[in-house]
Amino acid sequence: MNQPEIVCHDVLQSRHFSDSQNKAFAIRSPFEWFCLATKDLQDYPLVLAVVAEGVDENIEWVNCIKKHPNWKVECHGWIHRDYRKISLDEGMKELIKAKYKIESTFDQKVTRFFPPKLQINERTLELCRIVSLKQDETSSLSYDWVKDKTIPSFYFHYWAKWDLKKMEEVRQALAERQ
Ligand SMILES: [Zn+2]
């Protein structure tokens, strides 16, 4: 079986929330949403796109991630911002800082950058080249692989109702394939 890559975005994000995030976090904390979204993916080789500024503010969340040897952490920025619109110097400093923070916290090598909201251009590509990260261009929350089994990866948001509903379908499809 070709196992799809599942990427969870906005992990450990602690500020610069969207309206839909604020609405969701009025009901549950980000960490509670994350636990709910990943409850059936405990042993899955899940990829977590981490917003590094939230690492020091979410000790419980960090410790939870560390208890999952199959989960891989990667970089989703220092803060959740549009890295296309940042100076090369500032962007470089933020990504280097983020990479170091995530690597030293989780004792894992960070090799990929998942740009917030998939906002990519020449600038983000240049930034990735300078800081030696591979830019990820996973384009959407795609479930086509459930049907045709050819799409190997997609991403989701742990706090989004629609994504969680879709994750249920993904889990079912994975279970049926085993
Ligand atoms: Zn994001």
Short mmCIF file of N, CA and C and ligand atoms in Angstrom, two decimals:
data_model
loop_
_atom_site.label_atom_id
_atom_site.label_comp_id
_atom_site.label_asym_id
_atom_site.label_seq_id
_atom_site.Cartn_x
_atom_site.Cartn_y
_atom_site.Cartn_z
N MET A 1 0.83 -1.20 0.00
CA MET A 1 0.00 0.00 0.00
C MET A 1 0.87 1.26 0.00
N ASN A 2 0.52 2.18 -0.87
CA ASN A 2 1.22 3.46 -0.89
C ASN A 2 0.60 4.37 0.17
N GLN A 3 1.34 4.59 1.25
CA GLN A 3 0.80 5.36 2.37
C GLN A 3 0.85 6.86 2.08
N PRO A 4 -0.28 7.54 2.13
CA PRO A 4 -0.25 8.99 1.84
C PRO A 4 0.47 9.76 2.94
N GLU A 5 1.14 10.84 2.55
CA GLU A 5 1.75 11.70 3.56
C GLU A 5 0.69 12.67 4.08
N ILE A 6 0.51 12.68 5.38
CA ILE A 6 -0.48 13.57 6.00
C ILE A 6 0.27 14.65 6.78
N VAL A 7 0.01 15.90 6.42
CA VAL A 7 0.70 17.04 7.05
C VAL A 7 -0.30 17.87 7.86
N CYS A 8 0.01 18.10 9.12
CA CYS A 8 -0.84 18.94 9.97
C CYS A 8 -0.21 20.33 10.07
N HIS A 9 -0.95 21.34 9.62
CA HIS A 9 -0.44 22.72 9.63
C HIS A 9 -0.72 23.44 10.95
N ASP A 10 -0.02 24.55 11.18
CA ASP A 10 -0.28 25.48 12.29
C ASP A 10 -0.02 24.88 13.67
N VAL A 11 0.81 23.86 13.72
CA VAL A 11 1.11 23.23 15.01
C VAL A 11 1.89 24.19 15.91
N LEU A 12 1.43 24.36 17.13
CA LEU A 12 2.02 25.21 18.16
C LEU A 12 1.85 26.71 17.91
N GLN A 13 1.08 27.04 16.89
CA GLN A 13 0.81 28.47 16.64
C GLN A 13 0.13 29.06 17.87
N SER A 14 0.57 30.26 18.30
CA SER A 14 -0.02 30.84 19.51
C SER A 14 -0.51 32.27 19.34
N ARG A 15 -0.29 32.85 18.16
CA ARG A 15 -0.88 34.17 17.89
C ARG A 15 -1.04 34.37 16.38
N HIS A 16 -1.50 35.56 16.01
CA HIS A 16 -1.83 35.86 14.60
C HIS A 16 -2.87 34.87 14.07
N PHE A 17 -3.90 34.66 14.88
CA PHE A 17 -4.95 33.71 14.47
C PHE A 17 -5.93 34.34 13.49
N SER A 18 -6.50 33.50 12.64
CA SER A 18 -7.53 33.94 11.70
C SER A 18 -8.88 34.00 12.44
N ASP A 19 -9.87 34.56 11.79
CA ASP A 19 -11.21 34.62 12.40
C ASP A 19 -11.75 33.22 12.70
N SER A 20 -11.54 32.31 11.76
CA SER A 20 -12.07 30.96 11.97
C SER A 20 -11.32 30.25 13.11
N GLN A 21 -10.04 30.55 13.26
CA GLN A 21 -9.29 29.98 14.39
C GLN A 21 -9.83 30.53 15.71
N ASN A 22 -10.03 31.86 15.77
CA ASN A 22 -10.54 32.47 16.99
C ASN A 22 -11.89 31.88 17.39
N LYS A 23 -12.71 31.61 16.39
CA LYS A 23 -14.02 31.01 16.65
C LYS A 23 -13.85 29.60 17.24
N ALA A 24 -12.97 28.83 16.62
CA ALA A 24 -12.73 27.45 17.08
C ALA A 24 -12.11 27.43 18.47
N PHE A 25 -11.22 28.39 18.76
CA PHE A 25 -10.51 28.37 20.04
C PHE A 25 -11.36 28.92 21.19
N ALA A 26 -12.53 29.47 20.85
CA ALA A 26 -13.48 29.85 21.89
C ALA A 26 -14.13 28.60 22.47
N ILE A 27 -14.11 27.52 21.72
CA ILE A 27 -14.73 26.26 22.15
C ILE A 27 -13.70 25.34 22.81
N ARG A 28 -12.55 25.18 22.16
CA ARG A 28 -11.47 24.35 22.70
C ARG A 28 -10.14 25.08 22.50
N SER A 29 -9.16 24.76 23.31
CA SER A 29 -7.84 25.35 23.11
C SER A 29 -7.19 24.73 21.87
N PRO A 30 -6.20 25.40 21.29
CA PRO A 30 -5.51 24.81 20.13
C PRO A 30 -5.00 23.41 20.42
N PHE A 31 -4.43 23.22 21.62
CA PHE A 31 -3.89 21.89 21.97
C PHE A 31 -5.00 20.84 22.05
N GLU A 32 -6.16 21.23 22.60
CA GLU A 32 -7.29 20.28 22.67
C GLU A 32 -7.77 19.89 21.27
N TRP A 33 -7.84 20.87 20.38
CA TRP A 33 -8.22 20.58 18.98
C TRP A 33 -7.20 19.64 18.34
N PHE A 34 -5.94 19.92 18.59
CA PHE A 34 -4.87 19.10 18.02
C PHE A 34 -4.99 17.64 18.48
N CYS A 35 -5.24 17.45 19.78
CA CYS A 35 -5.39 16.09 20.33
C CYS A 35 -6.55 15.36 19.68
N LEU A 36 -7.64 16.08 19.50
CA LEU A 36 -8.82 15.50 18.88
C LEU A 36 -8.53 15.09 17.43
N ALA A 37 -7.86 15.96 16.71
CA ALA A 37 -7.58 15.71 15.28
C ALA A 37 -6.61 14.56 15.06
N THR A 38 -5.75 14.33 16.05
CA THR A 38 -4.69 13.32 15.84
C THR A 38 -4.94 12.04 16.64
N LYS A 39 -6.10 11.93 17.26
CA LYS A 39 -6.32 10.79 18.18
C LYS A 39 -6.16 9.42 17.51
N ASP A 40 -6.52 9.32 16.24
CA ASP A 40 -6.36 8.03 15.55
C ASP A 40 -5.09 7.98 14.69
N LEU A 41 -4.22 8.95 14.89
CA LEU A 41 -2.98 8.99 14.09
C LEU A 41 -1.75 8.92 15.00
N GLN A 42 -1.92 8.29 16.14
CA GLN A 42 -0.86 8.23 17.14
C GLN A 42 0.43 7.58 16.62
N ASP A 43 0.26 6.53 15.81
CA ASP A 43 1.43 5.81 15.30
C ASP A 43 1.70 6.10 13.82
N TYR A 44 0.88 6.96 13.24
CA TYR A 44 1.02 7.29 11.83
C TYR A 44 2.23 8.22 11.64
N PRO A 45 2.98 8.08 10.56
CA PRO A 45 4.11 8.99 10.32
C PRO A 45 3.64 10.38 9.89
N LEU A 46 2.95 11.01 10.79
CA LEU A 46 2.37 12.34 10.57
C LEU A 46 3.47 13.39 10.47
N VAL A 47 3.30 14.36 9.57
CA VAL A 47 4.24 15.48 9.48
C VAL A 47 3.59 16.69 10.15
N LEU A 48 4.30 17.31 11.10
CA LEU A 48 3.76 18.47 11.81
C LEU A 48 4.48 19.73 11.38
N ALA A 49 3.74 20.66 10.74
CA ALA A 49 4.32 21.93 10.30
C ALA A 49 4.21 22.92 11.47
N VAL A 50 5.35 23.16 12.13
CA VAL A 50 5.38 23.90 13.39
C VAL A 50 5.65 25.40 13.20
N VAL A 51 4.83 26.23 13.88
CA VAL A 51 5.09 27.66 13.97
C VAL A 51 5.96 27.86 15.22
N ALA A 52 7.23 28.22 15.02
CA ALA A 52 8.22 28.10 16.09
C ALA A 52 8.02 29.04 17.27
N GLU A 53 7.40 30.21 17.03
CA GLU A 53 7.25 31.16 18.15
C GLU A 53 6.39 30.61 19.28
N GLY A 54 5.57 29.59 19.00
CA GLY A 54 4.69 29.06 20.03
C GLY A 54 5.31 27.97 20.89
N VAL A 55 6.53 27.58 20.56
CA VAL A 55 7.15 26.44 21.24
C VAL A 55 7.26 26.66 22.76
N ASP A 56 7.75 27.84 23.16
CA ASP A 56 7.95 28.08 24.60
C ASP A 56 6.65 28.31 25.36
N GLU A 57 5.58 28.58 24.62
CA GLU A 57 4.32 28.89 25.29
C GLU A 57 3.41 27.67 25.41
N ASN A 58 3.82 26.56 24.88
CA ASN A 58 2.96 25.37 24.84
C ASN A 58 3.70 24.11 25.29
N ILE A 59 4.19 24.14 26.51
CA ILE A 59 5.02 23.04 27.02
C ILE A 59 4.28 21.69 26.96
N GLU A 60 3.01 21.71 27.35
CA GLU A 60 2.22 20.47 27.36
C GLU A 60 2.12 19.89 25.95
N TRP A 61 1.89 20.76 24.99
CA TRP A 61 1.76 20.38 23.58
C TRP A 61 3.11 19.82 23.07
N VAL A 62 4.18 20.52 23.40
CA VAL A 62 5.52 20.07 23.00
C VAL A 62 5.80 18.67 23.56
N ASN A 63 5.50 18.48 24.84
CA ASN A 63 5.75 17.18 25.47
C ASN A 63 4.92 16.07 24.84
N CYS A 64 3.70 16.41 24.46
CA CYS A 64 2.84 15.44 23.80
C CYS A 64 3.47 15.00 22.47
N ILE A 65 3.94 15.94 21.69
CA ILE A 65 4.57 15.61 20.39
C ILE A 65 5.79 14.73 20.60
N LYS A 66 6.57 15.06 21.64
CA LYS A 66 7.79 14.29 21.90
C LYS A 66 7.52 12.83 22.24
N LYS A 67 6.31 12.55 22.71
CA LYS A 67 5.96 11.16 23.06
C LYS A 67 5.58 10.32 21.85
N HIS A 68 5.63 10.92 20.67
CA HIS A 68 5.23 10.21 19.45
C HIS A 68 6.43 10.04 18.52
N PRO A 69 7.11 8.90 18.63
CA PRO A 69 8.33 8.72 17.84
C PRO A 69 8.11 8.70 16.33
N ASN A 70 6.88 8.45 15.90
CA ASN A 70 6.64 8.40 14.45
C ASN A 70 6.30 9.76 13.85
N TRP A 71 6.08 10.75 14.70
CA TRP A 71 5.74 12.07 14.17
C TRP A 71 7.01 12.84 13.82
N LYS A 72 6.94 13.55 12.67
CA LYS A 72 8.10 14.31 12.19
C LYS A 72 7.77 15.79 12.22
N VAL A 73 8.61 16.59 12.87
CA VAL A 73 8.36 18.04 12.89
C VAL A 73 9.11 18.73 11.74
N GLU A 74 8.46 19.72 11.14
CA GLU A 74 9.08 20.54 10.10
C GLU A 74 8.72 22.00 10.36
N CYS A 75 9.18 22.90 9.48
CA CYS A 75 9.04 24.34 9.74
C CYS A 75 7.86 24.98 8.99
N HIS A 76 7.05 25.75 9.73
CA HIS A 76 5.93 26.49 9.14
C HIS A 76 6.13 27.99 9.38
N GLY A 77 7.40 28.37 9.68
CA GLY A 77 7.74 29.78 9.91
C GLY A 77 8.02 30.06 11.38
N TRP A 78 8.58 31.25 11.63
CA TRP A 78 8.76 31.68 13.02
C TRP A 78 7.42 32.17 13.56
N ILE A 79 6.76 33.03 12.79
CA ILE A 79 5.37 33.37 13.07
C ILE A 79 4.55 33.03 11.83
N HIS A 80 3.23 33.04 11.97
CA HIS A 80 2.37 32.71 10.83
C HIS A 80 2.17 33.96 9.99
N ARG A 81 3.08 34.16 9.03
CA ARG A 81 3.04 35.36 8.22
C ARG A 81 3.31 35.04 6.75
N ASP A 82 3.13 36.04 5.90
CA ASP A 82 3.34 35.87 4.48
C ASP A 82 4.83 36.11 4.17
N TYR A 83 5.56 35.06 3.95
CA TYR A 83 7.01 35.17 3.73
C TYR A 83 7.38 35.66 2.33
N ARG A 84 6.34 35.89 1.49
CA ARG A 84 6.64 36.48 0.18
C ARG A 84 6.94 37.97 0.32
N LYS A 85 6.38 38.57 1.42
CA LYS A 85 6.41 40.02 1.56
C LYS A 85 7.39 40.50 2.61
N ILE A 86 8.42 39.78 2.81
CA ILE A 86 9.37 40.08 3.87
C ILE A 86 10.74 40.29 3.21
N SER A 87 11.59 41.13 3.81
CA SER A 87 12.90 41.34 3.20
C SER A 87 13.71 40.04 3.31
N LEU A 88 14.63 39.90 2.41
CA LEU A 88 15.43 38.68 2.38
C LEU A 88 16.18 38.51 3.71
N ASP A 89 16.68 39.62 4.22
CA ASP A 89 17.45 39.59 5.46
C ASP A 89 16.58 39.16 6.65
N GLU A 90 15.40 39.76 6.75
CA GLU A 90 14.50 39.43 7.86
C GLU A 90 13.99 37.99 7.74
N GLY A 91 13.63 37.62 6.51
CA GLY A 91 13.13 36.26 6.28
C GLY A 91 14.16 35.22 6.63
N MET A 92 15.39 35.51 6.24
CA MET A 92 16.50 34.59 6.52
C MET A 92 16.68 34.41 8.02
N LYS A 93 16.68 35.53 8.75
CA LYS A 93 16.85 35.48 10.20
C LYS A 93 15.73 34.68 10.86
N GLU A 94 14.50 34.91 10.40
CA GLU A 94 13.35 34.21 11.00
C GLU A 94 13.39 32.71 10.74
N LEU A 95 13.73 32.33 9.53
CA LEU A 95 13.72 30.91 9.21
C LEU A 95 14.87 30.16 9.88
N ILE A 96 16.02 30.83 9.98
CA ILE A 96 17.15 30.19 10.67
C ILE A 96 16.81 30.01 12.16
N LYS A 97 16.22 31.07 12.73
CA LYS A 97 15.80 31.03 14.15
C LYS A 97 14.75 29.92 14.36
N ALA A 98 13.81 29.84 13.44
CA ALA A 98 12.74 28.83 13.55
C ALA A 98 13.30 27.42 13.44
N LYS A 99 14.16 27.23 12.46
CA LYS A 99 14.76 25.91 12.23
C LYS A 99 15.53 25.46 13.48
N TYR A 100 16.33 26.38 14.02
CA TYR A 100 17.13 26.04 15.20
C TYR A 100 16.22 25.73 16.40
N LYS A 101 15.19 26.55 16.57
CA LYS A 101 14.26 26.37 17.71
C LYS A 101 13.59 25.00 17.64
N ILE A 102 13.11 24.65 16.47
CA ILE A 102 12.40 23.37 16.31
C ILE A 102 13.36 22.19 16.47
N GLU A 103 14.52 22.31 15.86
CA GLU A 103 15.50 21.21 15.96
C GLU A 103 15.95 20.99 17.40
N SER A 104 16.24 22.09 18.12
CA SER A 104 16.76 21.93 19.47
C SER A 104 15.67 21.49 20.45
N THR A 105 14.45 21.87 20.17
CA THR A 105 13.34 21.47 21.06
C THR A 105 13.01 19.99 20.89
N PHE A 106 12.95 19.54 19.65
CA PHE A 106 12.47 18.17 19.39
C PHE A 106 13.59 17.18 19.10
N ASP A 107 14.81 17.68 19.03
CA ASP A 107 15.93 16.81 18.73
C ASP A 107 15.72 16.05 17.41
N GLN A 108 15.22 16.78 16.43
CA GLN A 108 15.01 16.22 15.09
C GLN A 108 15.60 17.20 14.07
N LYS A 109 16.02 16.66 12.94
CA LYS A 109 16.53 17.52 11.88
C LYS A 109 15.36 18.08 11.08
N VAL A 110 15.34 19.39 10.89
CA VAL A 110 14.28 20.03 10.09
C VAL A 110 14.81 20.25 8.68
N THR A 111 14.09 19.75 7.68
CA THR A 111 14.58 19.86 6.30
C THR A 111 13.60 20.55 5.36
N ARG A 112 12.36 20.76 5.84
CA ARG A 112 11.34 21.30 4.93
C ARG A 112 10.65 22.55 5.49
N PHE A 113 10.28 23.44 4.58
CA PHE A 113 9.52 24.65 4.93
C PHE A 113 8.15 24.57 4.27
N PHE A 114 7.11 24.61 5.10
CA PHE A 114 5.73 24.66 4.61
C PHE A 114 5.26 26.11 4.75
N PRO A 115 5.31 26.91 3.68
CA PRO A 115 4.97 28.34 3.78
C PRO A 115 3.52 28.53 4.25
N PRO A 116 3.30 29.45 5.23
CA PRO A 116 1.94 29.71 5.69
C PRO A 116 1.01 30.01 4.52
N LYS A 117 -0.16 29.41 4.55
CA LYS A 117 -1.19 29.56 3.51
C LYS A 117 -0.68 29.25 2.11
N LEU A 118 0.39 28.49 2.02
CA LEU A 118 0.96 28.12 0.73
C LEU A 118 1.32 29.34 -0.11
N GLN A 119 1.69 30.43 0.58
CA GLN A 119 2.05 31.65 -0.13
C GLN A 119 3.51 31.55 -0.57
N ILE A 120 3.68 31.15 -1.81
CA ILE A 120 5.03 30.95 -2.33
C ILE A 120 5.28 31.83 -3.55
N ASN A 121 6.53 32.21 -3.70
CA ASN A 121 6.97 32.92 -4.91
C ASN A 121 8.50 32.82 -5.00
N GLU A 122 9.10 33.64 -5.81
CA GLU A 122 10.56 33.61 -5.97
C GLU A 122 11.27 33.88 -4.64
N ARG A 123 10.68 34.79 -3.83
CA ARG A 123 11.29 35.17 -2.56
C ARG A 123 11.35 33.98 -1.59
N THR A 124 10.23 33.27 -1.46
CA THR A 124 10.22 32.15 -0.52
C THR A 124 11.17 31.04 -1.00
N LEU A 125 11.23 30.89 -2.31
CA LEU A 125 12.14 29.88 -2.87
C LEU A 125 13.60 30.24 -2.58
N GLU A 126 13.90 31.54 -2.75
CA GLU A 126 15.25 32.05 -2.48
C GLU A 126 15.60 31.87 -1.00
N LEU A 127 14.65 32.19 -0.12
CA LEU A 127 14.85 32.01 1.32
C LEU A 127 15.19 30.56 1.65
N CYS A 128 14.43 29.66 1.08
CA CYS A 128 14.64 28.24 1.33
C CYS A 128 16.03 27.80 0.86
N ARG A 129 16.44 28.33 -0.28
CA ARG A 129 17.75 27.98 -0.82
C ARG A 129 18.85 28.45 0.16
N ILE A 130 18.71 29.67 0.66
CA ILE A 130 19.72 30.24 1.56
C ILE A 130 19.82 29.46 2.88
N VAL A 131 18.67 29.09 3.44
CA VAL A 131 18.70 28.42 4.75
C VAL A 131 18.68 26.89 4.63
N SER A 132 18.84 26.40 3.41
CA SER A 132 18.89 24.95 3.16
C SER A 132 17.65 24.20 3.64
N LEU A 133 16.49 24.72 3.26
CA LEU A 133 15.25 24.00 3.51
C LEU A 133 14.59 23.73 2.16
N LYS A 134 13.87 22.62 2.09
CA LYS A 134 13.16 22.31 0.86
C LYS A 134 11.76 22.89 0.97
N GLN A 135 11.38 23.73 0.01
CA GLN A 135 10.04 24.32 0.05
C GLN A 135 9.00 23.27 -0.32
N ASP A 136 7.98 23.16 0.52
CA ASP A 136 6.93 22.20 0.22
C ASP A 136 5.76 22.90 -0.45
N GLU A 137 5.28 22.31 -1.52
CA GLU A 137 4.21 22.94 -2.28
C GLU A 137 2.96 22.09 -2.33
N THR A 138 2.75 21.30 -1.30
CA THR A 138 1.51 20.53 -1.19
C THR A 138 0.35 21.50 -1.40
N SER A 139 -0.39 21.30 -2.47
CA SER A 139 -1.23 22.39 -2.92
C SER A 139 -2.60 22.51 -2.27
N SER A 140 -3.10 21.46 -1.69
CA SER A 140 -4.45 21.58 -1.13
C SER A 140 -4.76 20.42 -0.21
N LEU A 141 -5.90 20.56 0.44
CA LEU A 141 -6.42 19.46 1.22
C LEU A 141 -7.12 18.54 0.23
N SER A 142 -6.40 17.61 -0.30
CA SER A 142 -6.94 16.80 -1.38
C SER A 142 -7.25 15.38 -0.91
N TYR A 143 -8.43 14.91 -1.24
CA TYR A 143 -8.80 13.55 -0.85
C TYR A 143 -8.96 12.66 -2.05
N ASP A 144 -8.51 13.15 -3.21
CA ASP A 144 -8.66 12.37 -4.43
C ASP A 144 -8.00 11.01 -4.32
N TRP A 145 -6.93 10.95 -3.51
CA TRP A 145 -6.22 9.67 -3.38
C TRP A 145 -7.10 8.60 -2.77
N VAL A 146 -8.12 9.04 -1.99
CA VAL A 146 -9.04 8.08 -1.40
C VAL A 146 -9.68 7.26 -2.52
N LYS A 147 -9.95 7.95 -3.64
CA LYS A 147 -10.57 7.28 -4.77
C LYS A 147 -9.54 6.63 -5.69
N ASP A 148 -8.59 7.43 -6.15
CA ASP A 148 -7.71 6.88 -7.19
C ASP A 148 -6.34 6.42 -6.68
N LYS A 149 -6.04 6.68 -5.42
CA LYS A 149 -4.82 6.18 -4.79
C LYS A 149 -3.51 6.66 -5.43
N THR A 150 -3.57 7.74 -6.21
CA THR A 150 -2.34 8.19 -6.85
C THR A 150 -1.75 9.43 -6.19
N ILE A 151 -2.57 10.17 -5.42
CA ILE A 151 -2.06 11.39 -4.79
C ILE A 151 -1.43 11.04 -3.44
N PRO A 152 -0.16 11.28 -3.28
CA PRO A 152 0.53 10.77 -2.10
C PRO A 152 0.49 11.65 -0.86
N SER A 153 0.05 12.92 -0.96
CA SER A 153 0.11 13.74 0.24
C SER A 153 -0.94 14.84 0.25
N PHE A 154 -1.28 15.29 1.45
CA PHE A 154 -2.19 16.42 1.60
C PHE A 154 -2.00 17.00 3.00
N TYR A 155 -2.57 18.18 3.20
CA TYR A 155 -2.44 18.77 4.53
C TYR A 155 -3.81 19.10 5.12
N PHE A 156 -3.85 19.26 6.44
CA PHE A 156 -5.10 19.62 7.10
C PHE A 156 -4.82 20.55 8.28
N HIS A 157 -5.90 21.20 8.76
CA HIS A 157 -5.81 22.07 9.93
C HIS A 157 -6.51 21.38 11.10
N TYR A 158 -5.83 21.24 12.20
CA TYR A 158 -6.36 20.49 13.36
C TYR A 158 -7.60 21.15 13.98
N TRP A 159 -7.81 22.43 13.72
CA TRP A 159 -8.89 23.18 14.37
C TRP A 159 -10.10 23.39 13.47
N ALA A 160 -10.00 23.01 12.20
CA ALA A 160 -11.06 23.32 11.24
C ALA A 160 -12.09 22.19 11.16
N LYS A 161 -13.33 22.53 11.41
CA LYS A 161 -14.40 21.55 11.42
C LYS A 161 -14.44 20.73 10.13
N TRP A 162 -14.36 21.43 9.03
CA TRP A 162 -14.44 20.77 7.72
C TRP A 162 -13.28 19.78 7.54
N ASP A 163 -12.10 20.20 7.95
CA ASP A 163 -10.93 19.32 7.84
C ASP A 163 -11.08 18.09 8.72
N LEU A 164 -11.62 18.28 9.93
CA LEU A 164 -11.78 17.14 10.84
C LEU A 164 -12.78 16.14 10.30
N LYS A 165 -13.81 16.66 9.65
CA LYS A 165 -14.81 15.78 9.04
C LYS A 165 -14.15 14.97 7.92
N LYS A 166 -13.33 15.66 7.13
CA LYS A 166 -12.63 14.99 6.04
C LYS A 166 -11.63 13.96 6.57
N MET A 167 -11.01 14.29 7.70
CA MET A 167 -10.05 13.36 8.30
C MET A 167 -10.73 12.04 8.66
N GLU A 168 -11.99 12.12 9.03
CA GLU A 168 -12.76 10.91 9.36
C GLU A 168 -12.81 10.00 8.13
N GLU A 169 -13.07 10.60 6.97
CA GLU A 169 -13.11 9.84 5.72
C GLU A 169 -11.75 9.24 5.40
N VAL A 170 -10.71 10.02 5.67
CA VAL A 170 -9.35 9.54 5.42
C VAL A 170 -9.05 8.33 6.29
N ARG A 171 -9.40 8.44 7.57
CA ARG A 171 -9.14 7.33 8.50
C ARG A 171 -9.88 6.07 8.06
N GLN A 172 -11.12 6.25 7.62
CA GLN A 172 -11.91 5.10 7.15
C GLN A 172 -11.26 4.48 5.92
N ALA A 173 -10.84 5.33 4.99
CA ALA A 173 -10.23 4.82 3.76
C ALA A 173 -8.93 4.07 4.07
N LEU A 174 -8.15 4.62 5.02
CA LEU A 174 -6.91 3.96 5.40
C LEU A 174 -7.18 2.60 6.04
N ALA A 175 -8.19 2.57 6.91
CA ALA A 175 -8.56 1.33 7.60
C ALA A 175 -9.02 0.28 6.61
N GLU A 176 -9.79 0.70 5.61
CA GLU A 176 -10.30 -0.25 4.62
C GLU A 176 -9.19 -0.82 3.74
N ARG A 177 -8.14 -0.04 3.57
CA ARG A 177 -7.05 -0.49 2.70
C ARG A 177 -6.14 -1.51 3.39
N GLN A 178 -6.22 -1.52 4.75
CA GLN A 178 -5.30 -2.40 5.47
C GLN A 178 -5.77 -3.85 5.47
ZN ZN B 1 -0.72 27.72 8.40
#
